[in-house]
Coordinates of C-alpha atoms and ligand atoms in Angstrom, one line a residue:
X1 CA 0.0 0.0 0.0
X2 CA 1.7 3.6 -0.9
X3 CA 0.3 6.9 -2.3
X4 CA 1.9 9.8 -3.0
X5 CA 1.5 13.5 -3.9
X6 CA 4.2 15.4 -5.4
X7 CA 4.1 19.3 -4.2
X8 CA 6.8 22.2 -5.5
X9 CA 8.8 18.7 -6.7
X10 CA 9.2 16.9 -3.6
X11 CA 6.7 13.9 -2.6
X12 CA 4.5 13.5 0.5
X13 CA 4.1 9.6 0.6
X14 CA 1.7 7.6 3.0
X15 CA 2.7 3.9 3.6
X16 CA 1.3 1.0 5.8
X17 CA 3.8 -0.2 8.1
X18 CA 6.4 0.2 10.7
X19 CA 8.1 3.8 11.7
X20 CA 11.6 1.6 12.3
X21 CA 12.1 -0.4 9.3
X22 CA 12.3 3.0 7.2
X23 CA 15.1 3.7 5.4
X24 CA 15.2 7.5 5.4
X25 CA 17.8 10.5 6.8
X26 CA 15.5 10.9 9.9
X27 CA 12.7 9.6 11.7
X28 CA 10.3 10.9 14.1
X29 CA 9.6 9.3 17.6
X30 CA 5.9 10.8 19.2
X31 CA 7.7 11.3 22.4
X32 CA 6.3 12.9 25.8
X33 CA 8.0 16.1 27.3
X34 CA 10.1 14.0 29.8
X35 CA 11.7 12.5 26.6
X36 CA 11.3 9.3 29.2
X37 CA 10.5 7.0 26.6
X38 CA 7.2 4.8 26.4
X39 CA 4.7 2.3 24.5
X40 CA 3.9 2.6 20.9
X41 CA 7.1 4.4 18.8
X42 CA 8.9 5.5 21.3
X43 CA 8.7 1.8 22.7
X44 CA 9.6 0.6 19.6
X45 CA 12.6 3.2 18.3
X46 CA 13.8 2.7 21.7
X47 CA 14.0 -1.0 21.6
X48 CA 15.6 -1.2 18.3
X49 CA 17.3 1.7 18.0
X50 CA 19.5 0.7 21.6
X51 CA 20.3 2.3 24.6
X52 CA 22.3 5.0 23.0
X53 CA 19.6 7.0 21.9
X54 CA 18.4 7.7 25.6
X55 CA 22.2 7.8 26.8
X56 CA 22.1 11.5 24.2
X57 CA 18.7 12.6 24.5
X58 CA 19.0 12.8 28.3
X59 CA 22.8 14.4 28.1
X60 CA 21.7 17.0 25.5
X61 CA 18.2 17.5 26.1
X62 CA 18.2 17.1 30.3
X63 CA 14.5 19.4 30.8
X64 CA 13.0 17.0 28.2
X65 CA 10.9 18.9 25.5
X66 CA 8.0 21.3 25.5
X67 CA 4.6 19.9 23.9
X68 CA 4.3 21.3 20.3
X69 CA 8.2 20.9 20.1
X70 CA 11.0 19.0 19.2
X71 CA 14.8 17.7 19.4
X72 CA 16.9 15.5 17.4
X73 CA 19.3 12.7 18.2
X74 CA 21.2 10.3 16.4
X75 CA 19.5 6.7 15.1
X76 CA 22.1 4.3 17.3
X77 CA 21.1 1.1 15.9
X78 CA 18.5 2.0 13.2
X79 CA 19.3 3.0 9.7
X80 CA 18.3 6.5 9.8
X81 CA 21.0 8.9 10.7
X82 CA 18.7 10.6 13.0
X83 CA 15.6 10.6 15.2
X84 CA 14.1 14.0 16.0
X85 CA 12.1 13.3 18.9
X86 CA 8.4 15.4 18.7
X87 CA 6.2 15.9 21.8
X88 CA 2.2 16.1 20.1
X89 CA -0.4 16.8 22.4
X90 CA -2.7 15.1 24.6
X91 CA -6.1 15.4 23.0
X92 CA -8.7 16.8 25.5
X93 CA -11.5 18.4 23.8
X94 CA -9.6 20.1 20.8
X95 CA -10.4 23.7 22.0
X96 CA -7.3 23.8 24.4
X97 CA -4.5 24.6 21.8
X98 CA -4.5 21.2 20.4
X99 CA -4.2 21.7 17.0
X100 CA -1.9 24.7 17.1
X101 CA 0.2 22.4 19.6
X102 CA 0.2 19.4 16.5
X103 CA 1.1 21.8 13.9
X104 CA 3.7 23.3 15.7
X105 CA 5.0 20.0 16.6
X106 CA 5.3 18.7 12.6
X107 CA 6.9 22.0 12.2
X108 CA 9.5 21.7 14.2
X109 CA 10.6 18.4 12.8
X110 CA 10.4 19.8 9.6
X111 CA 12.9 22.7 10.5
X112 CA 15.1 20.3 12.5
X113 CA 15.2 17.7 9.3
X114 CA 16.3 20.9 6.6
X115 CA 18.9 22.5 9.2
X116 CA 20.4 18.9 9.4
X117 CA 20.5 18.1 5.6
X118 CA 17.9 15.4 5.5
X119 CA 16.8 14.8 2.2
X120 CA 13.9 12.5 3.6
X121 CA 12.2 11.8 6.8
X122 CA 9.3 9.6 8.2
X123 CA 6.7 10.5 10.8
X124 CA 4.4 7.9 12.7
X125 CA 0.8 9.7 13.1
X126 CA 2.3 11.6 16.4
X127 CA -0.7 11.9 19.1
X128 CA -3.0 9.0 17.9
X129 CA -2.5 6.9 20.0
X130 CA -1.4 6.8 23.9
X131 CA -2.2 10.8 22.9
X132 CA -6.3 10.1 21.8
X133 CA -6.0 12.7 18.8
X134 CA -8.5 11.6 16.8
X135 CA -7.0 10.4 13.5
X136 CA -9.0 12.2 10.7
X137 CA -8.0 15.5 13.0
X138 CA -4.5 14.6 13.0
X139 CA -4.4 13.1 9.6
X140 CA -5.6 17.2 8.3
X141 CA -3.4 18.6 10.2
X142 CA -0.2 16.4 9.6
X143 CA -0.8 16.4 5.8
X144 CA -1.8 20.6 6.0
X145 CA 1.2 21.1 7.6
X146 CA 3.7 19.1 5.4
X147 CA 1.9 20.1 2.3
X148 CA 2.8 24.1 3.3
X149 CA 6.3 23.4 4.5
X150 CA 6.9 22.0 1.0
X151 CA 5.8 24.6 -0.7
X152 CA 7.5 27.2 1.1
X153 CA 11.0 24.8 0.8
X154 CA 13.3 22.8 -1.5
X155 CA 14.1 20.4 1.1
X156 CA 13.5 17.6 2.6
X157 CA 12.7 15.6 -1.0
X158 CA 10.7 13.4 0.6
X159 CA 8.4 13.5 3.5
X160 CA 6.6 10.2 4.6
X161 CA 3.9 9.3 6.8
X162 CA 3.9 5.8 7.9
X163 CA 0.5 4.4 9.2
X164 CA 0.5 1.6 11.6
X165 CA -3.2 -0.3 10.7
X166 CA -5.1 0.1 7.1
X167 CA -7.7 2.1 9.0
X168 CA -5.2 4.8 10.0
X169 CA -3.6 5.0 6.4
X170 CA -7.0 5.4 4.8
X171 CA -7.8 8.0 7.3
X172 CA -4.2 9.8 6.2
X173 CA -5.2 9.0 2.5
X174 CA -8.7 11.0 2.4
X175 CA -6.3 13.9 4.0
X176 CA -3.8 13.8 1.2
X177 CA -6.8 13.6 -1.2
X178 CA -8.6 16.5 -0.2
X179 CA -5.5 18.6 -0.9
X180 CA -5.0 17.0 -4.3
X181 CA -8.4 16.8 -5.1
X182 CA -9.3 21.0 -6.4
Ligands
APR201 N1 5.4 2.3 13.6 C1 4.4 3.2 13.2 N2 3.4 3.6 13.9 C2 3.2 3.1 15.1 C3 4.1 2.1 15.7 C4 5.2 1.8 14.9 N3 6.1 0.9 15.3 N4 3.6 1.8 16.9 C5 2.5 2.5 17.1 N5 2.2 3.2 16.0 C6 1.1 4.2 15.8 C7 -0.1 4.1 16.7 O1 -1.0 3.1 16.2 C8 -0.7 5.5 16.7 O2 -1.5 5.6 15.5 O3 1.6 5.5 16.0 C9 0.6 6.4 16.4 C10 1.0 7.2 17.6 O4 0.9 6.4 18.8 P1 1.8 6.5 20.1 O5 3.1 5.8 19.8 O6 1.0 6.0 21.2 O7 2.1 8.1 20.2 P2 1.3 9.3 20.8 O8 -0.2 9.1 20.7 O9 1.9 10.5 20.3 O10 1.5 9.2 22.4 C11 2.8 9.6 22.9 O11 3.0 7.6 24.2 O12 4.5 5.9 24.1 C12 4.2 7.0 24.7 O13 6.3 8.0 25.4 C13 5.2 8.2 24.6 O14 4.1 9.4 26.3 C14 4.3 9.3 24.9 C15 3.0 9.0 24.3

């Protein structure tokens, strides 16, 4: 399963599957603010990424990261070169900054990814799960986000969202489709 959209030259590309078997410049953890690790990604870039990740982010990054924010780390064991560790936010009710907060967060990984010459990078659907953002709010806002950053820079080439159950990519799909679609 893949679908892309190419915007200003450089492809937004949704795939079914798992954030740690991609084979891109960077990834992106949904971390929480304690950068303390957890379930879901961060469980999982944790585990097979090795110790080393935590070993940096807590030597480099010691007060953790504000929600809507975002640091970057090497990969260790993975074969990114990085991972840039974003902090979405916990859904509430979606009138207390939430989607500001998610925007923000895509953002910042974004900016970190161009100022540390990634060409591509991969984000999970940050605040879906553990998080409770509602996926078709997320999916708008992920895709919105990207699909502006693109237009307004030459880099990164490629920016992929990698969705963990067909429900999720479909939900990500619409997103990309209503952008496409005039
Ligand atoms: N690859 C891709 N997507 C995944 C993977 C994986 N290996 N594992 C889970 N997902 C999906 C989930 O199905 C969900 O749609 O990623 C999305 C984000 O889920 P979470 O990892 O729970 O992230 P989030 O909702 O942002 O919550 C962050 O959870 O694990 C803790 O430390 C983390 O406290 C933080 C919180």
């Amino acid at each position: 399963m893949s679908e892309r959209y190419v915007v200003n030259g450089q492809t937004i590309e949704l795939v079914l599957g798992d954030i740690t078997d991609q084979d891109v410049d960077a990834i992106v953890n949904a971390a929480n603010s304690h950068l303390a690790g957890g379930a879901g990604v961060d469980g999982a870039i944790h585990r097979r990424g090795g110790p080393s990740i935590m070993a940096e982010t807590r030597r480099k990054y010691p007060d953790g990261c504000p929600t809507g924010s975002a640091v970057i780390s090497t990969a260790g064991e993975l074969s990114a070169r990085f991972v840039i560790h974003a902090v979405g936010p916990i859904w509430n009710d979606g009138n207390s900054g939430e989607p500001a907060l998610l925007a923000s967060a895509h953002q910042c990984c974004l900016e970190l990814a161009v100022k540390s010459g990634c060409r591509s990078i991969a984000f999970p659907a940050i605040s879906t799960g553990v998080y409770r953002y509602p996926v078709d709010k997320a999916a708008a806002i992920a895709i919105g986000t990207s699909a502006q950053f693109l237009r307004e820079h030459s880099t990164p080439n490629i920016i992929r969202f990698v969705l963990f159950s067909p429900n999720a990519y479909e939900t990500f799909a619409t997103a990309l489709r209503s952008i496409t679609t005039p």
